[in-house]
XYZ file of C-alpha atoms in Angstrom:
156
model
C -1.373 7.819 -39.361
C -2.218 11.468 -38.655
C -0.658 14.243 -40.671
C 1.369 15.461 -37.671
C 2.917 11.992 -37.244
C 3.990 11.852 -40.896
C 5.635 15.243 -40.756
C 7.866 14.338 -37.857
C 11.580 13.701 -38.145
C 12.616 14.592 -41.735
C 15.937 16.295 -42.506
C 16.801 19.921 -42.008
C 14.637 23.010 -41.729
C 10.993 23.512 -40.931
C 9.687 23.144 -44.476
C 6.417 21.222 -45.004
C 6.672 17.548 -45.941
C 4.590 15.493 -48.343
C 2.674 12.303 -47.464
C 5.719 10.039 -47.490
C 7.469 12.218 -44.913
C 10.091 13.612 -47.309
C 10.813 17.307 -47.286
C 10.199 18.443 -50.911
C 12.558 21.380 -50.512
C 15.429 18.953 -49.982
C 15.144 17.443 -53.463
C 15.897 20.812 -55.048
C 18.915 21.112 -52.847
C 20.133 17.604 -53.797
C 21.852 19.063 -56.827
C 23.644 21.620 -54.652
C 24.522 19.129 -51.859
C 25.521 15.579 -52.556
C 22.997 13.942 -50.230
C 19.362 13.848 -49.289
C 18.553 12.950 -45.693
C 15.391 10.965 -44.986
C 14.666 9.833 -41.457
C 12.812 6.549 -40.988
C 10.676 6.304 -37.840
C 9.102 3.448 -35.932
C 6.636 3.294 -33.099
C 8.026 1.740 -29.963
C 5.791 -0.249 -27.667
C 5.853 1.053 -24.115
C 3.795 -0.145 -21.205
C 3.387 1.104 -17.682
C 1.041 0.559 -14.795
C -1.401 2.633 -12.799
C -3.324 1.792 -9.682
C -7.047 1.231 -9.723
C -9.447 -0.211 -7.201
C -9.840 -3.911 -7.951
C -12.595 -4.534 -5.437
C -13.217 -4.601 -1.731
C -13.007 -7.135 1.029
C -15.771 -6.978 3.596
C -15.292 -8.189 7.143
C -18.514 -8.983 8.956
C -19.066 -10.545 12.357
C -22.257 -12.378 13.171
C -23.511 -14.136 16.283
C -24.364 -17.821 16.251
C -26.086 -19.469 19.214
C -25.031 -22.950 20.299
C -26.202 -25.046 23.212
C -23.424 -26.035 25.578
C -23.625 -28.238 28.624
C -21.298 -28.752 31.507
C -21.359 -30.800 34.679
C -21.348 -28.813 37.894
C -20.853 -30.654 41.206
C -23.198 -29.458 43.930
C -23.844 -30.501 47.513
C -26.967 -30.749 49.592
C -27.745 -31.831 53.099
C -30.009 -34.748 53.802
C -31.490 -35.703 57.143
C -31.396 -39.105 58.567
C -33.064 -40.284 61.720
C -31.421 -42.851 63.891
C -33.329 -44.313 66.797
C -31.045 -45.272 69.599
C -32.450 -47.115 72.650
C -31.480 -45.564 75.960
C -29.948 -47.857 78.495
C -30.057 -45.405 81.364
C -33.367 -46.240 83.001
C -33.079 -43.723 85.737
C -32.951 -40.621 83.581
C -36.013 -38.417 83.932
C -38.001 -37.699 80.745
C -40.364 -34.915 79.742
C -43.706 -35.192 78.077
C -45.148 -32.324 76.112
C -45.609 -30.673 72.745
C -42.653 -29.055 71.061
C -41.232 -28.243 67.711
C -37.672 -27.951 66.591
C -36.650 -26.495 63.235
C -33.502 -27.749 61.606
C -32.340 -25.882 58.484
C -31.375 -28.056 55.533
C -28.935 -26.485 53.061
C -28.243 -27.296 49.454
C -26.096 -25.656 46.754
C -27.891 -24.066 43.865
C -26.310 -23.876 40.408
C -25.936 -20.301 39.216
C -25.288 -19.753 35.495
C -23.664 -16.594 34.262
C -22.209 -15.641 30.920
C -19.542 -13.128 30.035
C -17.776 -12.378 26.783
C -14.183 -13.557 26.569
C -11.808 -12.785 23.696
C -10.742 -16.126 22.216
C -8.749 -15.010 19.195
C -7.836 -12.020 17.100
C -7.950 -11.970 13.325
C -5.277 -9.859 11.721
C -6.205 -8.940 8.188
C -3.285 -7.712 6.125
C -2.723 -6.601 2.576
C 0.408 -7.672 0.756
C 1.720 -6.542 -2.607
C 2.247 -9.444 -4.982
C 4.228 -8.812 -8.130
C 3.448 -10.691 -11.300
C 4.170 -10.228 -14.967
C 1.681 -9.820 -17.767
C 2.504 -9.961 -21.460
C 0.962 -7.183 -23.536
C 0.830 -7.055 -27.302
C -0.007 -4.207 -29.652
C 0.475 -3.392 -33.313
C 3.214 -0.844 -33.980
C 3.837 1.048 -37.191
C 7.242 1.174 -38.872
C 8.145 3.308 -41.846
C 9.850 1.654 -44.775
C 11.933 3.532 -47.306
C 12.006 2.517 -50.959
C 14.438 4.036 -53.377
C 13.252 4.152 -56.980
C 16.376 4.648 -59.060
C 15.449 5.926 -62.494
C 19.051 6.873 -63.237
C 20.068 3.317 -63.990
C 23.252 3.397 -61.946
C 21.923 0.678 -59.621
C 24.279 1.472 -56.759
C 22.404 1.890 -53.508
C 23.139 0.923 -49.972
C 20.426 0.780 -47.359
């Protein structure tokens, strides 16, 4: 206990107090007044809170590559040759060289990629209240009365 704490809270006036917290000037006045006032003090435990940073949460996106496959229907043209005998014997024919070009078409698969938003993550903070029990030692003054007068009548 510091000296300032011991000197706190005793009777009347601003007179200095001894180590037990009793104002020595009051004992001289006890004969003039019929009482001596001694205040008994105790420490009270008080607790509060303050905010501090408890850590951080990091949010990081990374890219992972996966192989995907899908079936794509496609079309193509094929040629077929059918030989058909001609029954018309009187039709004139031609003999000579010649070339005919017939285009053959097919569909080609074209792959493209584009980013599409699939979901959104909403990261929120919420205040959660909980209770914590704290303990500490507190000091309490005790008052003893040493009666040398022998009357033995004291109430506390």
